Coordinates of C-alpha atoms in Angstrom, one line a residue:
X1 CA 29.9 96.5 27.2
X2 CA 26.7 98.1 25.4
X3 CA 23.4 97.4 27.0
X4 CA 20.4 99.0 26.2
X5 CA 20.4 100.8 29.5
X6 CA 22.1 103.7 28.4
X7 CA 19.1 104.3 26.4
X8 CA 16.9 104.8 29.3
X9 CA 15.4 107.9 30.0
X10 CA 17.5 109.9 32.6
X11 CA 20.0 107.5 32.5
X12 CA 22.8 110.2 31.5
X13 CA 22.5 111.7 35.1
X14 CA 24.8 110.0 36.8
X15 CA 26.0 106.6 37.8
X16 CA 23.3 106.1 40.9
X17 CA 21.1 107.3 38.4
X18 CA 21.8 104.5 35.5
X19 CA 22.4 101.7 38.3
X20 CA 18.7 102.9 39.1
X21 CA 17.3 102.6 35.7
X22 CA 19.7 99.1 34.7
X23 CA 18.2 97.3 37.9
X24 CA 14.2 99.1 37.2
X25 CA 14.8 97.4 32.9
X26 CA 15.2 94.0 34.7
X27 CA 13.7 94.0 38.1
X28 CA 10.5 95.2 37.3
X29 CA 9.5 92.8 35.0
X30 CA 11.5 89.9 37.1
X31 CA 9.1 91.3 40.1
X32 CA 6.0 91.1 38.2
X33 CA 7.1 87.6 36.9
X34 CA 7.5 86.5 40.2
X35 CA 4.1 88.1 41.4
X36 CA 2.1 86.5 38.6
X37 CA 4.2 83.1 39.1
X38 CA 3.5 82.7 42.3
X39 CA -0.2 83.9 42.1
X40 CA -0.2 80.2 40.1
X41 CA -0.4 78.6 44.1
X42 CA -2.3 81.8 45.2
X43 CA -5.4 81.1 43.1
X44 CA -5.1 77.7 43.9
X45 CA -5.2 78.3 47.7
X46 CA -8.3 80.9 47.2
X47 CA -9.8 78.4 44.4
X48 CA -9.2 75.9 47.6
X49 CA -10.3 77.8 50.4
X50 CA -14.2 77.6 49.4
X51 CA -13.9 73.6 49.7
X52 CA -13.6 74.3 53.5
X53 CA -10.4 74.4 56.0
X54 CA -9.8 70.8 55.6
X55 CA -8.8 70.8 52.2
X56 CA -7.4 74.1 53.0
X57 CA -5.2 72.7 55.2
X58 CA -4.0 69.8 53.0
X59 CA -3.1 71.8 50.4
X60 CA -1.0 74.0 53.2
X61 CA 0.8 70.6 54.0
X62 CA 0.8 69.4 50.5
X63 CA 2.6 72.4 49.2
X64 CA 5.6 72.7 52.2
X65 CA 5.9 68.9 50.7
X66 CA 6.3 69.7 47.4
X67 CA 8.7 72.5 47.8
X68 CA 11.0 70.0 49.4
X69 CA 12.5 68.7 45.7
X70 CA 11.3 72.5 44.1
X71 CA 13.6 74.2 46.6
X72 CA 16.3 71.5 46.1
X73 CA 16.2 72.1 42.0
X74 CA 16.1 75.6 42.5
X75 CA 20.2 75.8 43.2
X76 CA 21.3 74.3 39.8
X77 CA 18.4 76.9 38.1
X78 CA 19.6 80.1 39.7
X79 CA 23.4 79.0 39.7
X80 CA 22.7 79.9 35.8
X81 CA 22.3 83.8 36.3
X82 CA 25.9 84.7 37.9
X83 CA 27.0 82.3 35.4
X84 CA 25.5 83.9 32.6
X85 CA 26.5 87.7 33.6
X86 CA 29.7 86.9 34.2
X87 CA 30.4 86.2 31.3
X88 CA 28.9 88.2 29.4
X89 CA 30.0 91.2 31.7
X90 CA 33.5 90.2 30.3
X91 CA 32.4 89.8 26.3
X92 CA 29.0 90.6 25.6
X93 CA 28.7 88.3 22.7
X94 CA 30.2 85.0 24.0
X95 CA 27.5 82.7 23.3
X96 CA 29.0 79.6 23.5
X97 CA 29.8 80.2 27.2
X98 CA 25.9 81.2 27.8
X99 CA 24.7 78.1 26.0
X100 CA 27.2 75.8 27.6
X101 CA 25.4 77.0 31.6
X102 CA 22.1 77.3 30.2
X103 CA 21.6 74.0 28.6
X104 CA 23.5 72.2 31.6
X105 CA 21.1 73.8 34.0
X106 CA 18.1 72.2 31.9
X107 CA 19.8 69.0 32.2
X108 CA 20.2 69.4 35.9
X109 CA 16.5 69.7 36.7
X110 CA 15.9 67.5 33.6
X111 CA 17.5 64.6 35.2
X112 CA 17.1 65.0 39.1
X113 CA 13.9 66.1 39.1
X114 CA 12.0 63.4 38.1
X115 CA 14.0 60.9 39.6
X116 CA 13.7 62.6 43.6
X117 CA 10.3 62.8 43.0
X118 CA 9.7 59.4 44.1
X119 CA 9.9 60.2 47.6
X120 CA 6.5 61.7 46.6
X121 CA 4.6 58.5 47.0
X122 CA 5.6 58.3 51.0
X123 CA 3.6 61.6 51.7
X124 CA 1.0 60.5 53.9
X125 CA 3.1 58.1 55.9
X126 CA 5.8 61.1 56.4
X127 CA 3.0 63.2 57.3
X128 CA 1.5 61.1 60.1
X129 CA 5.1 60.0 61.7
X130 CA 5.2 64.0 62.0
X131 CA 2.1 64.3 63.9
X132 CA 0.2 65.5 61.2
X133 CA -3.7 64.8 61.5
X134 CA -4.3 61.5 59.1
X135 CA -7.2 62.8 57.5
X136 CA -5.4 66.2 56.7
X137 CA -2.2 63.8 55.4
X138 CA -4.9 61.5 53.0
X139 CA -5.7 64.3 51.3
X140 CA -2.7 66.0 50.9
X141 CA -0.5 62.8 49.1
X142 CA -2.6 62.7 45.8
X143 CA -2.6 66.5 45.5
X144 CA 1.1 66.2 46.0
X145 CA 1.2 63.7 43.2
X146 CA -0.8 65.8 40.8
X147 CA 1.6 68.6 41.1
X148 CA 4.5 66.5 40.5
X149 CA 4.9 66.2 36.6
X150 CA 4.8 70.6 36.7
X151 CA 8.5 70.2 39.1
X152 CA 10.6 70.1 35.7
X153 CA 9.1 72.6 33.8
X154 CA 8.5 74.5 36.6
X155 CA 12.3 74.1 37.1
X156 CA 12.9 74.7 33.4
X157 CA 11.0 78.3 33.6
X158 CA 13.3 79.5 36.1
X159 CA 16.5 78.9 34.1
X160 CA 15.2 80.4 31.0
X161 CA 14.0 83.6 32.7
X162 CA 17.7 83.9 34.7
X163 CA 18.9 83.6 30.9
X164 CA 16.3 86.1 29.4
X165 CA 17.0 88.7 32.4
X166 CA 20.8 88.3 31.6
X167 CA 20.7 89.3 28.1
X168 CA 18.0 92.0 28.7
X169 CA 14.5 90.3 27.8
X170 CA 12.8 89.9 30.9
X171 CA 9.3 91.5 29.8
X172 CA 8.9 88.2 27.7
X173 CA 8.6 85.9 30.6
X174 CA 6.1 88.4 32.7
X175 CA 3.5 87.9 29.1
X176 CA 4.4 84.2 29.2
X177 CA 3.3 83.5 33.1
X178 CA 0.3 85.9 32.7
X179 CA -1.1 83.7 30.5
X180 CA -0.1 80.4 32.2
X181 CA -1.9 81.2 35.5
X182 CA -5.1 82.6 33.0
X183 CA -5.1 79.0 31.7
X184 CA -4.1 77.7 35.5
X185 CA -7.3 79.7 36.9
X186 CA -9.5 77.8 34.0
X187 CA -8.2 74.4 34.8
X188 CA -8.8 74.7 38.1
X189 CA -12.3 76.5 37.8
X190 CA -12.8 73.0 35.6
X191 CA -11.2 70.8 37.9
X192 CA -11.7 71.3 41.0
X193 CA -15.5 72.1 41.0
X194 CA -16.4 69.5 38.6
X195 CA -18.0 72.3 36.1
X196 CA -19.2 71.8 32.3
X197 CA -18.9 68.3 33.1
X198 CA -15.4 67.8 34.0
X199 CA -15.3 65.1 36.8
X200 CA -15.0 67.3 40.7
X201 CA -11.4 66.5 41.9
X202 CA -11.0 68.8 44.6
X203 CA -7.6 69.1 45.6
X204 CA -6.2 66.8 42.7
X205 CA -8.0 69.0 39.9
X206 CA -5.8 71.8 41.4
X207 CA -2.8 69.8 41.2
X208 CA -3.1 68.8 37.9
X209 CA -3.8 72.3 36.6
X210 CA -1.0 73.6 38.4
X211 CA 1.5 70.7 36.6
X212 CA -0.6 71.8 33.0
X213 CA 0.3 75.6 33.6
X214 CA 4.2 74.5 34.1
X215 CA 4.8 72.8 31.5
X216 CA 2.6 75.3 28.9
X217 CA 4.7 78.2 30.9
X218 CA 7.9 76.4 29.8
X219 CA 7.2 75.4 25.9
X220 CA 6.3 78.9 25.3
X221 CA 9.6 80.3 26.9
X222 CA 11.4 78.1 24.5
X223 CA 9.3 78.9 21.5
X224 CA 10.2 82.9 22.3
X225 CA 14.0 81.8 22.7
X226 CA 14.1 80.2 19.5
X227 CA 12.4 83.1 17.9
X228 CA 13.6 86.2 19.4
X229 CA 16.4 88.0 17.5
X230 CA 19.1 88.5 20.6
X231 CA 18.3 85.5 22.4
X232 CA 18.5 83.0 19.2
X233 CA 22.0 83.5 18.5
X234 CA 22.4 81.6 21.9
X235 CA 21.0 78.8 20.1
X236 CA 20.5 77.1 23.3
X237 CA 18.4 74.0 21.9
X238 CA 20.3 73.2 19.3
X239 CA 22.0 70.0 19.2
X240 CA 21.0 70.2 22.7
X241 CA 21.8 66.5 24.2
X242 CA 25.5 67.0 23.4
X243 CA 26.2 66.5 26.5
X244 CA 29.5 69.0 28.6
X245 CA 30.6 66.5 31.8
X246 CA 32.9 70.3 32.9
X247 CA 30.3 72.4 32.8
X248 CA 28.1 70.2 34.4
X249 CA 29.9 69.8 37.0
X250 CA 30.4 73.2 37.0
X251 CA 26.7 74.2 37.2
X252 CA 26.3 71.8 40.0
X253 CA 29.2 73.0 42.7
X254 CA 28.0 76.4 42.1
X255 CA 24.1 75.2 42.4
X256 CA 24.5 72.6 46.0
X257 CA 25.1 75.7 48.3
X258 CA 22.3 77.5 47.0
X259 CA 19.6 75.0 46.9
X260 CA 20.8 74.5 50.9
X261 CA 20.6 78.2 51.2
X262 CA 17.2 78.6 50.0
X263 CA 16.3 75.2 51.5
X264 CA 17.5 76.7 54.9
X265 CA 14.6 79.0 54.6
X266 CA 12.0 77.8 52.6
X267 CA 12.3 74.6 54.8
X268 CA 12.3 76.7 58.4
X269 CA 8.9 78.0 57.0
X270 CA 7.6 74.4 56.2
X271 CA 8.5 73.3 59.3
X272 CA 6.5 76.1 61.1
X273 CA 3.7 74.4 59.4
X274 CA 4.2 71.3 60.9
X275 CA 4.4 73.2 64.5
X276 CA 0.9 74.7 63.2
X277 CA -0.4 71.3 62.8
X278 CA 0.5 70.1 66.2
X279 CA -1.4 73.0 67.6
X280 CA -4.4 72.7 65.6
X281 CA -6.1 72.2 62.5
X282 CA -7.6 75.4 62.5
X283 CA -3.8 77.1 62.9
X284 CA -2.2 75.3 60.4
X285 CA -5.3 77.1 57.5
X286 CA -4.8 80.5 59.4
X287 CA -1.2 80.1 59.2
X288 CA -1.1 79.4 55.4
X289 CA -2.9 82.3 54.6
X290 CA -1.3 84.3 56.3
X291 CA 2.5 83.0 54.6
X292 CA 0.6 83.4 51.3
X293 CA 0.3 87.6 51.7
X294 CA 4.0 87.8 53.2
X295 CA 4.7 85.7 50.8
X296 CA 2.8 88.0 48.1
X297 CA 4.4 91.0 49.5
X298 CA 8.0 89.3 49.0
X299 CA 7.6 88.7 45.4
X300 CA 8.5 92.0 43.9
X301 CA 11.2 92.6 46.3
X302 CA 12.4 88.9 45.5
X303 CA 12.3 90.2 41.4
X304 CA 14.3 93.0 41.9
X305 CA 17.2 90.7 44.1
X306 CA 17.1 88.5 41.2
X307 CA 18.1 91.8 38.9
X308 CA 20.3 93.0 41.7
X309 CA 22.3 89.6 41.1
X310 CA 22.5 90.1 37.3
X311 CA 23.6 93.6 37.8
X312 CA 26.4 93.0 40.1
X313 CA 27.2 89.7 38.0
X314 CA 27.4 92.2 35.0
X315 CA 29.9 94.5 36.9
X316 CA 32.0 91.5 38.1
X317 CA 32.7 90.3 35.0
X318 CA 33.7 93.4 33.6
X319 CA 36.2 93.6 36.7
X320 CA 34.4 97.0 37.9
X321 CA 34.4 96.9 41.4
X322 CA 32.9 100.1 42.2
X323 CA 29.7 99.3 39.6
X324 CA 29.5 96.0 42.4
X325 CA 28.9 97.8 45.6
X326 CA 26.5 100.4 43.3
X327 CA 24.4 97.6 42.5
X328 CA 24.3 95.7 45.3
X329 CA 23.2 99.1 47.7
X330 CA 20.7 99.5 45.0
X331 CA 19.4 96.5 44.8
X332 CA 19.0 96.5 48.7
X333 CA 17.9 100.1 48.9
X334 CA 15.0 98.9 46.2
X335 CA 13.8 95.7 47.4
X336 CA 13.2 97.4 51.4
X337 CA 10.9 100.0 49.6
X338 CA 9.0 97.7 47.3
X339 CA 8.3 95.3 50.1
X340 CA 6.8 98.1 52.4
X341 CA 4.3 99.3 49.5
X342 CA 2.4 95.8 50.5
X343 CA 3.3 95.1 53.9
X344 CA 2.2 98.6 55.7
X345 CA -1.1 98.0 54.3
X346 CA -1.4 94.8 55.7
X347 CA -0.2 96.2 59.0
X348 CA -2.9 98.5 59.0
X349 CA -6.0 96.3 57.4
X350 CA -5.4 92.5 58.7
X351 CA -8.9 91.6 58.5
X352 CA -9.9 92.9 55.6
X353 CA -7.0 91.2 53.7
X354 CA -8.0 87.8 56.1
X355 CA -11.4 88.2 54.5
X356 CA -10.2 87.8 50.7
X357 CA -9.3 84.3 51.3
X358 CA -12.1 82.9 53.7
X359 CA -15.8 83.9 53.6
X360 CA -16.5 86.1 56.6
X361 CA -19.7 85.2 56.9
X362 CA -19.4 81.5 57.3
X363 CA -19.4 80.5 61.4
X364 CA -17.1 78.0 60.8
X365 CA -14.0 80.4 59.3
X366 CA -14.2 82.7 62.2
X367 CA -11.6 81.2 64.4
X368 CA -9.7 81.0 60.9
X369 CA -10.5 84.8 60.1
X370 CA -9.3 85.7 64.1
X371 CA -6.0 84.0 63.4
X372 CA -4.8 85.6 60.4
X373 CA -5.5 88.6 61.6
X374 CA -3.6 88.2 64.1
X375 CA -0.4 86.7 62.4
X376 CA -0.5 89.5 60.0
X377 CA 1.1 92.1 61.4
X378 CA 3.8 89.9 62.8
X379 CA 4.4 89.0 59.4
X380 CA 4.3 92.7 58.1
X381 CA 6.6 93.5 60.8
X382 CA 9.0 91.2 59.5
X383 CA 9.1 92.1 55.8
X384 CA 11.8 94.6 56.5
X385 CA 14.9 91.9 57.3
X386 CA 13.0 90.0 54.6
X387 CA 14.0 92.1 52.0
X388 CA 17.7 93.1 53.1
X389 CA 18.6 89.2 53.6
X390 CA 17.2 88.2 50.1
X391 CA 18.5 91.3 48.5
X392 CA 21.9 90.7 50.3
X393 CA 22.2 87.1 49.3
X394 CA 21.1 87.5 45.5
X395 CA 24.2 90.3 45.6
X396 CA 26.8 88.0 47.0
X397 CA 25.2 84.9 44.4
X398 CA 26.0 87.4 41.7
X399 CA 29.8 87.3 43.1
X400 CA 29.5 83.3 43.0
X401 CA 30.1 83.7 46.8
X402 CA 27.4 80.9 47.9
X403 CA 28.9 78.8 50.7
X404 CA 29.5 81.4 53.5
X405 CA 25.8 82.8 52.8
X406 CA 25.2 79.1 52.9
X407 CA 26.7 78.6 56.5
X408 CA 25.3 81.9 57.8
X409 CA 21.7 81.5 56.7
X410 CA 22.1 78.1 58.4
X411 CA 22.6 79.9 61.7
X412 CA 19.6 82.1 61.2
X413 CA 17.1 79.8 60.5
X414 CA 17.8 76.6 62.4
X415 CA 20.5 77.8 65.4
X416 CA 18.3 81.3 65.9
X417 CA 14.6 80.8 63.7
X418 CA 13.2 77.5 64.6
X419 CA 14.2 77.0 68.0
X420 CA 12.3 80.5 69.2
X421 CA 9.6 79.3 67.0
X422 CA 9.3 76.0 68.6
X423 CA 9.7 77.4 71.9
X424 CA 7.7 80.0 71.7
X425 CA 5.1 78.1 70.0
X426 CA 5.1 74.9 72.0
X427 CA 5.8 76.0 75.4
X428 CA 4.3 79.1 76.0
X429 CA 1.1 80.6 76.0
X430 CA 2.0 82.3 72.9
X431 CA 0.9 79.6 70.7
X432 CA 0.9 79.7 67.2
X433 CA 1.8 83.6 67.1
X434 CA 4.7 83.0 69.0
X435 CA 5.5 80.7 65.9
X436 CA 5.4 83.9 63.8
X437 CA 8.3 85.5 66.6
X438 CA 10.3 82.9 65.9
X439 CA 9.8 83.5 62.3
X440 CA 10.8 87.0 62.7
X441 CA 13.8 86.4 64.7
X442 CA 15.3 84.5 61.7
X443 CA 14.8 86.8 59.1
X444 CA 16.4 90.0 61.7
X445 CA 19.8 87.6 62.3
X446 CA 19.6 86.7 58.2
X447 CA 19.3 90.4 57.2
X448 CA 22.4 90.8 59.8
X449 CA 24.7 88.2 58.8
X450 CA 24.3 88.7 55.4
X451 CA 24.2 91.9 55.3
X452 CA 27.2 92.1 57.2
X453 CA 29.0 90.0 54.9
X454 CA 27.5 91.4 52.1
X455 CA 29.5 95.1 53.0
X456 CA 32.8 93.2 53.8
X457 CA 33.3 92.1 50.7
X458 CA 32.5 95.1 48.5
X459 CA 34.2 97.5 50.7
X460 CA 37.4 97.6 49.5

């Protein structure tokens, strides 16, 4: 197979050498996507913060809601990238097997989506059976249903950047998201203060800025596809509601055991929120700023798993076993050091970072301020495991092997994560840091297990 990898500078060094450069092409602008993506709900939460830690708070529980269905959609979007490097590890110019994945994935989140998101108008009455505080659950239901037109697209942009990054064009994606949380920041700036006349909608202005971005983010990504030389012989929208029952199915089976895989996670974190709220308002703010810089710090490392699956995807398909274990220790290797470049900072510097989000100087953040800084090293103590488990499980999704990660980041999170966490938090003195030590439990028994099963595998 030719790639354009062998062009890289260095690359004629050796085979670590070109594994090196092959994951850098795609994981570096995959990272940087992901950074800038994200920063979407990061300059909402900062935009947010000034309203107070009410609202702050809201849009903490808001958000854990949301990601509910995003998390759920997310299998059938990512099950697209093995699926896409397989095969074209195995003939570089069978388009008619990309297309048939791609477009099946868009009809995935096309269809679901909207229709799950009807659980949406029950947020405040799931809220307060939780134990929420009712005026932090009023607020939180219509931001909730602000965001809720963006899930589609926002669904949509993930498969068409696993399908860029396959077929080496994954800077386009890192342009297009730049610009959609440029136009995000405006809306909100708009929005949510009420400025050059634009009616004040607090948290809703931020939700429907957020649903804006997603679906400009998405438009343009299809606009590129359809223009770009490589990635328009694909020709992945045309005559695209001829509809492929197989692959469909196909996209699915694949895509169930890794939405519960990343719903394990996402939804042990969610649920630490709710263990926030039960110990106090105050808490649950602190604790969502805090998840925000780990979660910042997890982005690159996150990018470069993402490239790590691709890679080993590419080297499956072309039935080269030793290329599979090269790009899976890369992709490991790589994602522990890019994670550290954020998180020993934020070791060393809690408050400062703390202070970015809240104003310092305002009496009524400074039991806020306090608990961030005091959850912050905890969860730069943790980033460690978090990059082996995520880099681990993107290898072994690049194998298609999705069920036993599934079943073994089950026990991590909810036999091992939450019931420290609740413990800890709860019971004990601890309080909301012990919370955080349940958090980091987790992650150390996920970077284990899959880890572990990660080397099993590939070792022969």
């Amino acid at each position: 197979m030719t790639t354009t990898v062998s062009m890289t500078p260095g690359a004629e060094k050796g085979p670590w050498r070109r594994e090196f450069f092959a994951l850098m092409a795609i994981g570096l602008p995959m990272g940087l996507t992901q950074l800038v993506q994200f920063s979407i709900n990061t300059v909402d939460i900062l935009m947010i913060g000034r309203l107070g830690p009410e609202p702050l708070a809201a849009a903490a529980l808001g958000i854990v809601i949301f990601y509910v269905l995003f998390v759920a959609g997310m299998g059938p979007a990512m099950a697209v990238s093995p699926m896409v490097s397989q095969a074209l590890g195995a003939d570089e110019n069978d388009t008619r097997d990309v297309r048939r994945s791609v477009r099946m994935g868009l009809w995935l989140v096309g269809i679901c989506a909207p229709i799950a998101s009807l659980i949406y108008f029950f947020v405040e009455e799931f809220a307060v059976m939780t134990g929420q505080p009712p005026q932090i659950a009023a607020l939180a239901e219509p931001y909730v249903l602000a965001l809720t037109p963006g899930l589609p697209f926002a669904l949509g942009v993930i498969v068409l950047r696993n399908f860029l990054a396959a077929i080496d064009r994954a800077r386009a994606p890192l342009y297009v998201i730049m610009l959609t949380t440029l136009i995000n920041a405006f809306l909100n700036y708009l929005l949510i203060y009420g400025n050059w006349g634009f009616p004040r909608l607090e948290l809703v202005g931020a939700g429907i800025a957020s649903s804006i971005s997603h679906a400009f983010g998405f438009f343009m990504l299809a606009a590129y596809i359809g223009w770009e030389k490589r990635a328009k012989t694909f020709e992945l929208f045309h005559n695209f509601f001829n509809h492929d029952w197989p692959r469909f199915a196909e996209v699915a089976r694949l895509g169930w055991p890794i939405s519960i895989t990343i719903g394990f996670e996402a939804m042990l974190f969610n649920a630490a929120v709710f263990l926030m709220g039960r110990i106090g308002v105050n808490e649950m703010a602190a604790y969502q700023v805090a998840l925000n810089v780990a979660a910042i710090a997890f982005m690159m490392p996150l990018g470069l798993s993402m490239a790590g699956c691709v890679r080993v995807g590419l080297m499956e398909g072309a039935k080269n076993r030793q290329g599979v274990r090269r790009a899976a220790a890369m992709a490991v290797t790589c994602s522990v050091g890019a994670i550290m470049i954020v998180a020993i900072p934020v070791m060393i510097w809690p408050m400062t970072i703390a202070g970015f989000y809240l104003e310092p100087g305002d009496p009524h953040n400074g039991r806020v301020l306090g608990l961030v800084a005091s959850f912050l090293p905890i969860a730069a103590a943790f980033a460690l495991f978090d990059a082996i488990q995520v880099a681990a499980g993107q290898a072994l999704r690049g194998l298609k092997d999705v069920r036993i990660p599934m079943i073994l980041t089950g026990i991590s999170y909810w036999v091992v994560g939450f019931p420290v966490a609740s413990y800890l938090g709860l019971s004990t003195p601890l309080g909301a840091v012990g919370v955080w030590w349940g958090l980091l439990a987790s992650l150390a028994a996920a970077a284990t297990l899959l880890g572990g099963r990660l080397w099993l595998i590939t070792r022969d």
